[in-house]
CSV table of C-alpha atoms and ligand atoms in Angstrom, one decimal:
chain,number,residue,atom,x,y,z
A,1092,MET,CA,16.4,-35.0,-3.9
A,1093,GLU,CA,18.2,-35.8,-0.6
A,1094,LYS,CA,19.4,-32.2,-0.3
A,1095,PHE,CA,15.5,-31.0,-1.0
A,1096,PHE,CA,14.1,-32.9,1.3
A,1097,ASN,CA,17.4,-31.7,3.9
A,1098,ASN,CA,15.1,-28.4,3.2
A,1099,LEU,CA,12.1,-29.5,4.6
A,1100,ASP,CA,12.5,-28.1,7.4
A,1101,LEU,CA,13.6,-24.5,6.2
A,1102,VAL,CA,13.1,-21.7,8.3
A,1103,THR,CA,9.9,-19.7,6.2
A,1104,ASP,CA,8.6,-16.3,6.8
A,1105,HIS,CA,5.4,-15.1,6.3
A,1106,VAL,CA,4.9,-12.0,4.0
A,1107,ILE,CA,2.0,-10.5,4.2
A,1108,PHE,CA,-0.2,-8.7,1.6
A,1109,LEU,CA,-3.3,-7.9,-0.6
A,1110,GLY,CA,-4.6,-10.3,-1.7
A,1111,PRO,CA,-5.3,-13.1,-3.9
A,1112,TYR,CA,-2.5,-13.6,-6.3
A,1113,GLY,CA,-2.0,-11.3,-8.8
A,1114,THR,CA,-2.5,-8.0,-7.0
A,1115,TYR,CA,-0.3,-4.9,-7.4
A,1116,SER,CA,0.7,-5.7,-3.9
A,1117,HIS,CA,1.7,-9.1,-5.6
A,1118,GLN,CA,4.1,-7.3,-7.4
A,1119,ALA,CA,5.6,-5.3,-4.3
A,1120,VAL,CA,6.0,-8.8,-3.2
A,1121,MET,CA,7.9,-10.2,-5.4
A,1122,GLN,CA,10.1,-6.9,-5.9
A,1123,GLU,CA,11.0,-6.6,-2.1
A,1124,PHE,CA,11.9,-10.3,-1.8
A,1125,ASP,CA,13.1,-11.4,-4.6
A,1126,GLU,CA,16.0,-12.7,-4.1
A,1127,ASP,CA,17.3,-15.1,-2.2
A,1128,GLU,CA,16.4,-14.3,2.6
A,1129,GLU,CA,19.4,-15.1,4.3
A,1130,ILE,CA,19.4,-13.3,7.0
A,1131,LYS,CA,22.2,-11.1,7.6
A,1132,ASP,CA,22.9,-12.1,11.8
A,1133,GLY,CA,21.1,-15.4,11.7
A,1134,PRO,CA,23.1,-19.2,10.8
A,1135,GLU,CA,20.1,-20.7,8.8
A,1136,LYS,CA,19.2,-19.7,5.1
A,1137,ARG,CA,16.1,-18.2,5.7
A,1138,TYR,CA,12.6,-18.7,2.9
A,1139,ILE,CA,9.9,-17.0,2.3
A,1140,LYS,CA,6.0,-18.0,1.9
A,1141,LEU,CA,3.3,-15.5,1.0
A,1142,VAL,CA,0.2,-14.8,3.0
A,1143,THR,CA,-2.7,-13.1,0.9
A,1144,ALA,CA,-4.8,-11.2,3.2
A,1145,LYS,CA,-9.2,-10.5,1.8
A,1146,SER,CA,-8.0,-6.1,2.9
A,1147,ILE,CA,-5.3,-3.9,3.9
A,1148,VAL,CA,-6.3,-3.7,7.9
A,1149,GLU,CA,-5.5,-7.2,8.5
A,1150,CYS,CA,-2.9,-6.8,6.7
A,1151,PHE,CA,-1.8,-4.9,10.2
A,1152,GLU,CA,-3.5,-6.4,12.1
A,1153,GLU,CA,-2.3,-9.8,11.3
A,1154,LEU,CA,1.4,-8.3,11.9
A,1155,GLU,CA,0.3,-7.4,14.3
A,1156,THR,CA,-1.1,-10.2,16.2
A,1157,ASN,CA,0.4,-13.3,14.3
A,1158,PRO,CA,3.7,-14.5,15.6
A,1159,ALA,CA,4.3,-16.9,12.2
A,1160,VAL,CA,3.7,-13.1,9.6
A,1161,ARG,CA,6.7,-11.2,9.8
A,1162,TYR,CA,6.8,-9.0,7.2
A,1163,ALA,CA,3.7,-7.2,5.9
A,1164,VAL,CA,3.4,-5.4,2.4
A,1165,VAL,CA,1.2,-2.2,2.0
A,1166,PRO,CA,-0.1,0.3,0.0
A,1167,LEU,CA,1.0,3.7,0.5
A,1168,GLU,CA,-0.2,6.1,-2.8
A,1169,ASN,CA,-1.0,6.4,-5.8
A,1170,SER,CA,1.3,8.6,-8.3
A,1171,THR,CA,-2.3,9.6,-10.3
A,1172,ASN,CA,-4.9,9.6,-7.0
A,1173,GLY,CA,-2.6,10.6,-4.2
A,1174,GLN,CA,-3.0,8.6,-1.2
A,1175,VAL,CA,-4.6,5.2,-0.2
A,1176,VAL,CA,-6.6,7.1,2.4
A,1177,PHE,CA,-7.5,2.8,3.7
A,1178,SER,CA,-3.2,3.0,5.1
A,1179,TYR,CA,-3.3,6.2,5.7
A,1180,ASP,CA,-6.2,6.3,8.6
A,1181,ILE,CA,-4.9,2.6,9.7
A,1182,LEU,CA,-1.2,5.0,10.6
A,1183,ARG,CA,-3.5,7.3,12.1
A,1184,ASP,CA,-4.9,5.3,14.2
A,1185,LYS,CA,-3.1,3.3,15.1
A,1186,VAL,CA,-1.5,6.3,17.0
A,1187,LEU,CA,-4.5,7.5,18.2
A,1188,THR,CA,-5.8,4.8,19.7
A,1189,THR,CA,-2.5,3.1,21.1
A,1190,LYS,CA,-1.7,3.4,24.5
A,1191,ARG,CA,1.6,5.1,25.3
A,1192,GLU,CA,3.7,2.7,25.8
A,1193,GLU,CA,6.4,3.9,28.7
A,1194,ALA,CA,9.3,2.4,26.0
A,1195,GLY,CA,8.5,5.9,24.4
A,1196,LYS,CA,11.4,8.5,25.8
A,1197,PHE,CA,9.3,11.3,25.2
A,1198,LYS,CA,5.9,12.4,27.1
A,1199,ASN,CA,4.1,12.7,23.7
A,1200,GLN,CA,5.5,10.1,21.8
A,1201,VAL,CA,3.8,6.9,20.9
A,1202,LEU,CA,5.4,3.2,19.9
A,1203,PRO,CA,3.2,0.8,17.6
A,1204,ARG,CA,4.2,-2.4,17.7
A,1205,LEU,CA,5.1,-2.3,13.9
A,1206,ASP,CA,8.3,-0.7,12.2
A,1207,VAL,CA,8.8,0.5,8.6
A,1208,ILE,CA,11.3,-1.4,7.0
A,1209,GLY,CA,12.2,0.5,3.5
A,1210,GLU,CA,9.6,1.0,0.2
A,1211,GLN,CA,8.7,-0.2,-3.6
A,1212,TYR,CA,7.5,1.1,-6.1
A,1213,VAL,CA,4.9,-0.4,-8.3
A,1214,ASN,CA,4.6,-0.2,-12.2
A,1215,ILE,CA,0.5,0.1,-12.0
A,1216,SER,CA,-0.5,-0.8,-15.7
A,1217,HIS,CA,-4.5,-1.3,-16.0
A,1218,CYS,CA,-5.9,-3.8,-18.6
A,1219,LEU,CA,-9.7,-3.6,-18.8
A,1220,LEU,CA,-10.3,-8.0,-19.0
A,1221,CYS,CA,-13.0,-10.7,-19.6
A,1222,PRO,CA,-13.6,-13.7,-17.8
A,1223,THR,CA,-16.3,-14.1,-20.9
A,1224,VAL,CA,-14.3,-13.6,-24.1
A,1225,GLY,CA,-13.3,-16.7,-25.6
A,1226,ASP,CA,-9.2,-18.0,-25.5
A,1227,GLU,CA,-6.5,-16.4,-25.7
A,1228,GLY,CA,-5.6,-13.7,-28.7
A,1229,GLU,CA,-4.5,-10.3,-29.6
A,1230,GLU,CA,-6.8,-8.2,-27.8
A,1231,THR,CA,-9.0,-6.2,-30.9
A,1232,GLN,CA,-11.8,-3.9,-31.2
A,1233,THR,CA,-13.9,-5.8,-33.2
A,1234,ASP,CA,-13.3,-8.5,-30.4
A,1235,MET,CA,-15.1,-5.7,-27.6
A,1236,ASP,CA,-18.2,-4.3,-30.4
A,1237,ARG,CA,-18.9,-7.3,-31.0
A,1238,LEU,CA,-18.6,-8.3,-28.0
A,1239,PHE,CA,-20.6,-5.1,-26.3
A,1240,SER,CA,-23.0,-4.5,-28.9
A,1241,GLN,CA,-25.0,-7.8,-26.9
A,1242,TYR,CA,-25.2,-5.4,-23.7
A,1243,LYS,CA,-27.3,-2.6,-21.9
A,1244,VAL,CA,-25.7,-2.7,-18.9
A,1245,ILE,CA,-22.3,-3.7,-18.5
A,1246,ARG,CA,-20.3,-3.7,-14.4
A,1247,ILE,CA,-16.8,-3.3,-13.9
A,1248,LEU,CA,-15.1,-4.6,-11.4
A,1249,SER,CA,-12.2,-3.2,-9.1
A,1250,HIS,CA,-10.5,-1.5,-6.1
A,1251,PRO,CA,-11.6,2.0,-5.1
A,1252,GLN,CA,-8.1,3.7,-5.7
A,1253,VAL,CA,-8.1,2.1,-9.4
A,1254,TRP,CA,-11.3,4.8,-10.3
A,1255,GLY,CA,-9.4,7.8,-10.0
A,1256,GLN,CA,-6.2,6.5,-12.3
A,1257,VAL,CA,-9.1,5.8,-15.4
A,1258,THR,CA,-10.9,8.8,-15.1
A,1259,GLU,CA,-10.3,9.9,-19.0
A,1260,TYR,CA,-10.2,5.8,-19.8
A,1261,LEU,CA,-13.8,5.3,-18.7
A,1262,ASN,CA,-16.0,8.7,-20.2
A,1263,LYS,CA,-13.8,7.8,-23.7
A,1264,LEU,CA,-16.0,4.2,-23.0
A,1265,GLN,CA,-19.3,6.3,-21.8
A,1266,LEU,CA,-18.3,7.9,-25.3
A,1267,LYS,CA,-18.1,5.4,-27.9
A,1268,TYR,CA,-20.6,3.6,-26.7
A,1269,PRO,CA,-23.3,6.0,-25.6
A,1270,GLU,CA,-26.3,2.9,-25.0
A,1271,ILE,CA,-24.3,1.7,-23.1
A,1272,LYS,CA,-25.1,2.1,-18.6
A,1273,PHE,CA,-21.7,1.4,-17.6
A,1274,GLU,CA,-21.1,0.5,-13.4
A,1275,LYS,CA,-19.0,1.0,-11.8
A,1276,SER,CA,-18.5,-1.6,-8.3
A,1277,ASP,CA,-15.5,-1.4,-5.4
A,1278,THR,CA,-13.9,-5.3,-4.5
A,1279,ASN,CA,-11.7,-5.7,-2.1
A,1280,SER,CA,-8.5,-5.9,-4.8
A,1281,THR,CA,-7.6,-5.4,-8.2
A,1282,SER,CA,-7.8,-9.6,-8.2
A,1283,GLU,CA,-10.6,-10.3,-6.3
A,1284,ALA,CA,-12.0,-7.7,-9.1
A,1285,VAL,CA,-10.6,-10.7,-11.9
A,1286,PHE,CA,-12.0,-13.5,-9.8
A,1287,LYS,CA,-15.8,-11.8,-9.1
A,1288,SER,CA,-16.4,-11.8,-12.2
A,1289,VAL,CA,-15.1,-14.8,-13.4
A,1290,GLU,CA,-17.7,-16.1,-10.7
A,1291,TYR,CA,-20.2,-13.7,-11.9
A,1292,GLU,CA,-20.3,-14.7,-16.1
A,1293,ARG,CA,-20.0,-18.1,-14.6
A,1294,GLU,CA,-23.2,-17.9,-12.5
A,1295,ARG,CA,-25.0,-15.5,-15.4
A,1296,ALA,CA,-24.0,-19.5,-18.0
A,1297,LYS,CA,-25.5,-21.3,-16.0
A,1298,THR,CA,-28.6,-19.0,-14.9
A,1299,GLY,CA,-29.1,-17.7,-18.7
A,1300,GLY,CA,-28.2,-14.2,-17.1
A,1301,ASN,CA,-29.5,-11.1,-16.7
A,1302,GLY,CA,-27.9,-9.4,-19.2
A,1303,VAL,CA,-25.2,-7.6,-17.7
A,1304,LEU,CA,-21.5,-8.3,-18.3
A,1305,THR,CA,-18.9,-8.3,-16.0
A,1306,LEU,CA,-15.5,-7.1,-16.5
A,1307,ALA,CA,-12.7,-6.0,-14.8
A,1308,ILE,CA,-9.7,-3.9,-14.8
A,1309,ALA,CA,-6.9,-5.5,-13.1
A,1310,SER,CA,-3.5,-6.9,-14.0
A,1311,GLU,CA,-2.0,-8.4,-16.5
A,1312,ALA,CA,-0.8,-10.8,-14.0
A,1313,ALA,CA,-4.3,-10.8,-12.8
A,1314,SER,CA,-5.7,-11.7,-15.8
A,1315,LYS,CA,-2.7,-15.1,-16.8
A,1316,ILE,CA,-3.6,-16.4,-13.3
A,1317,PHE,CA,-7.6,-16.2,-13.6
A,1318,ASN,CA,-7.5,-17.2,-17.2
A,1319,VAL,CA,-9.4,-14.2,-19.0
A,1320,THR,CA,-8.9,-12.4,-21.6
A,1321,ILE,CA,-7.3,-8.9,-22.1
A,1322,LEU,CA,-9.6,-6.2,-23.7
A,1323,GLU,CA,-7.5,-3.2,-23.7
A,1324,LYS,CA,-4.1,-2.6,-22.0
A,1325,SER,CA,-2.1,0.2,-19.8
A,1326,ILE,CA,-6.2,1.3,-20.3
A,1327,ASN,CA,-4.9,4.1,-16.9
A,1328,ASP,CA,-5.0,7.9,-17.4
A,1329,LYS,CA,-1.7,8.3,-16.8
A,1330,VAL,CA,1.6,6.1,-18.8
A,1331,GLY,CA,4.5,6.0,-15.5
A,1332,ASN,CA,1.2,5.4,-13.1
A,1333,THR,CA,3.3,4.1,-9.6
A,1334,THR,CA,2.0,2.6,-6.9
A,1335,ARG,CA,4.4,3.0,-3.7
A,1336,PHE,CA,3.6,0.7,-1.1
A,1337,LEU,CA,5.9,0.1,2.9
A,1338,ILE,CA,7.3,-2.8,4.2
A,1339,LEU,CA,6.9,-3.4,7.4
A,1340,LYS,CA,7.9,-5.9,10.9
A,1341,LYS,CA,7.3,-6.2,13.9
A,1342,ARG,CA,8.4,-3.8,16.0
A,1343,GLU,CA,10.6,-5.7,18.9
A,1344,ASP,CA,11.4,-7.9,15.5
A,1345,THR,CA,15.3,-8.6,15.6
A,1346,LEU,CA,16.2,-10.5,13.4
A,1347,VAL,CA,16.6,-8.3,9.8
A,1348,ARG,CA,17.3,-9.0,6.3
A,1349,LYS,CA,20.1,-8.7,4.8
A,1350,THR,CA,18.9,-6.1,2.3
A,1351,ILE,CA,17.8,-3.9,4.8
A,1352,HIS,CA,20.4,-3.6,5.9
A,1353,ASP,CA,22.5,-1.7,2.9
A,1354,LYS,CA,24.1,1.2,4.3
A,1355,SER,CA,24.6,2.9,1.6
A,1356,GLY,CA,21.8,5.5,0.1
A,1357,ASP,CA,19.7,8.0,1.6
A,1358,LYS,CA,17.2,6.9,4.8
A,1359,VAL,CA,13.8,7.9,4.8
A,1360,ASN,CA,12.1,8.8,7.7
A,1361,LEU,CA,8.3,8.6,8.1
A,1362,LEU,CA,6.9,10.2,11.2
A,1363,THR,CA,3.5,11.1,12.1
A,1364,PHE,CA,1.9,13.9,14.3
A,1365,GLY,CA,-0.8,15.6,16.2
A,1366,ILE,CA,-0.4,18.6,17.2
A,1367,GLU,CA,-2.1,21.4,20.0
A,1368,LYS,CA,-6.5,22.9,18.3
A,1369,ASN,CA,-7.1,26.8,17.6
A,1370,GLU,CA,-2.6,27.8,17.9
A,1371,PRO,CA,-1.6,29.2,14.8
A,1372,GLY,CA,1.9,28.5,13.5
A,1373,SER,CA,2.0,24.7,15.1
A,1374,LEU,CA,2.0,23.6,12.0
A,1375,VAL,CA,5.0,26.2,10.8
A,1376,ASP,CA,6.2,25.4,14.4
A,1377,VAL,CA,7.4,21.1,13.5
A,1378,LEU,CA,8.4,21.7,10.1
A,1379,MET,CA,10.5,24.9,11.5
A,1380,ILE,CA,12.6,21.9,13.9
A,1381,LEU,CA,13.7,20.2,10.2
A,1382,LYS,CA,15.4,23.6,9.1
A,1383,LYS,CA,16.9,23.8,11.9
A,1384,TYR,CA,18.9,20.7,11.9
A,1385,GLN,CA,18.7,21.0,7.9
A,1386,LEU,CA,16.9,17.7,7.3
A,1387,ASN,CA,14.9,17.9,3.7
A,1388,MET,CA,11.5,16.8,4.1
A,1389,VAL,CA,10.4,15.0,1.1
A,1390,SER,CA,6.1,14.7,1.9
A,1391,VAL,CA,3.4,16.0,4.0
A,1392,ASN,CA,0.0,14.6,3.7
A,1393,SER,CA,-2.9,14.9,6.3
A,1394,ARG,CA,-5.6,13.6,6.8
A,1395,PRO,CA,-8.5,14.7,9.0
A,1396,TYR,CA,-9.8,13.1,12.1
A,1397,ASN,CA,-12.8,13.3,14.2
A,1398,ASP,CA,-11.9,12.2,17.7
A,1399,PRO,CA,-15.5,12.2,19.7
A,1400,SER,CA,-14.1,11.8,22.7
A,1401,ASN,CA,-12.2,15.2,22.6
A,1402,ASN,CA,-14.8,17.4,23.9
A,1403,ASP,CA,-13.1,20.9,22.4
A,1404,SER,CA,-15.8,22.8,20.6
A,1405,LYS,CA,-13.5,21.1,16.8
A,1406,LYS,CA,-14.9,18.3,15.4
A,1407,TRP,CA,-12.5,18.4,13.4
A,1408,ASP,CA,-8.8,18.3,12.8
A,1409,TYR,CA,-5.9,17.2,11.0
A,1410,PHE,CA,-3.5,13.8,11.8
A,1411,PHE,CA,0.3,15.1,10.4
A,1412,TYR,CA,2.5,12.9,8.1
A,1413,ILE,CA,6.1,14.0,7.2
A,1414,GLU,CA,8.5,11.8,5.8
A,1415,PHE,CA,12.3,13.9,5.4
A,1416,VAL,CA,16.4,12.5,4.8
A,1417,CYS,CA,18.6,13.1,6.6
A,1418,GLU,CA,22.3,13.3,4.4
A,1419,ARG,CA,24.0,14.5,8.3
A,1420,ASP,CA,25.7,11.9,10.5
A,1421,ASP,CA,25.8,14.3,13.5
A,1422,ILE,CA,22.7,15.2,14.7
A,1423,ASP,CA,21.3,15.6,17.7
A,1424,TRP,CA,18.7,13.5,17.9
A,1425,ASN,CA,18.1,12.9,21.2
A,1426,GLU,CA,17.7,16.9,21.2
A,1427,PHE,CA,16.0,16.7,18.3
A,1428,TYR,CA,13.2,14.4,19.0
A,1429,GLN,CA,12.9,16.9,21.9
A,1430,SER,CA,11.2,19.5,20.0
A,1431,ILE,CA,9.5,17.1,18.7
A,1432,ASP,CA,7.8,16.1,21.7
A,1433,ASN,CA,7.9,19.7,23.0
A,1434,ASN,CA,5.8,20.8,19.7
A,1435,CYS,CA,3.6,18.1,19.5
A,1436,ILE,CA,0.0,16.6,21.2
A,1437,THR,CA,1.4,13.6,19.7
A,1438,TRP,CA,3.9,11.5,17.7
A,1439,CYS,CA,4.6,8.9,16.8
A,1440,LEU,CA,8.4,7.5,13.9
A,1441,TRP,CA,6.7,5.2,12.1
A,1442,GLY,CA,11.1,3.8,11.1
A,1443,SER,CA,13.4,4.8,9.1
A,1444,PHE,CA,14.2,2.9,6.1
A,1445,PRO,CA,16.3,3.3,2.5
A,1446,ARG,CA,15.4,5.6,-0.3
A,1447,ASN,CA,14.3,2.7,-2.6
A,1448,LYS,CA,16.2,2.8,-6.1
A,1449,ARG,CA,13.1,2.5,-8.0
A,1450,TYR,CA,12.5,5.5,-6.4
A,1451,TYR,CA,14.9,7.9,-8.6
A,1452,ASN,CA,14.7,6.1,-12.5
B,2381,LIG,O1,-5.5,-4.3,-5.5
B,2381,LIG,C1,-4.4,-4.1,-5.5
B,2381,LIG,O2,-3.9,-4.3,-6.5
B,2381,LIG,C2,-3.4,-3.3,-4.7
B,2381,LIG,O3,-2.6,-3.5,-4.6
B,2381,LIG,C3,-3.9,-2.2,-4.0
B,2381,LIG,C4,-4.1,-1.1,-5.3
B,2381,LIG,C5,-4.4,0.0,-3.8
B,2381,LIG,O4,-4.1,-0.2,-3.4
B,2381,LIG,O5,-4.1,0.9,-4.4
B,2381,LIG,C6,-3.1,-1.3,-5.4
B,2381,LIG,C7,-1.9,-0.8,-6.3
B,2381,LIG,C8,-3.0,-0.1,-7.6
B,2381,LIG,O6,-3.2,1.2,-7.1
B,2381,LIG,C9,-4.5,-0.7,-6.9
B,2381,LIG,C10,-4.5,-1.1,-6.4
């Protein structure tokens, strides 16, 4: 007991993620920070404190502005329906709106206040959850048939990113219950969907209800946290449905965790940039730089943007995101980034981080 109380002044690092507890983001945090967080060069043991955010934007904003928040974990892309556009657009807007700080060594380089230091891959297995059916028990078809037979309208809540992962499932549900109108409704996260479905059903029980049953699509973990019934498990269209998350810290935060110092394995570099408009071949010119330095590009993405301040006739342009892995240690990075700088109107290196071993299995 004595030892425990000695730890009361223990040092805690806050990690912010899209909450409430039970989200897949929460799962990513537990995967990333599950081991003891002994700081590589810090004398004291440090402990992780979980902080939930209501949106992905809030994760970025809190990490940028709140001194107590040391890390943020945000979803980036899903293996079934691609980019988590909320995160891509935040990365884009941070570059387009960050004043070019003198700290940037190169003319067009932007240094945002955050750094990507890691990645996590989370297996996404969605469940159809119901707050009202009895207590624990194996989900059975009769439960659903009996339950659904009482309703003309069923509202299903979940995070918008989920709909593209359960399209076929929802189509089959509609075919199986043609007399029911299924309504999808977005929430800020999957576990917020469960929380809200419990609230709606409690309200309905109190007021005699409006004849609309509210369900949620979320993780099995969320069903346990909010004590709701699983009507069906693993309803995502694709087995192996995975979401990739990024781990971020403040750029000026030099106290980096031991696990990130893992020198082995590939380093992934996330580079974002904008190119001269209407210049034929300007994107290829940037990609040719990676080829010249024999850098293995592992992803390329783009997001549209409309820069109202730009009086150019073209109101629609693209912002690019590339990731490349570098297995060589003889590269003149100064020369490399000077070439990037010469071919981009703005660019930003978001971080160089270890490829997570979950990427390979
Ligand atoms: O809502 C959650 O559970 C989240 O962690 C967000 C999120 C996402 O934004 O993609 C994460 C994984 C799934 O793809 C569904 C939702």
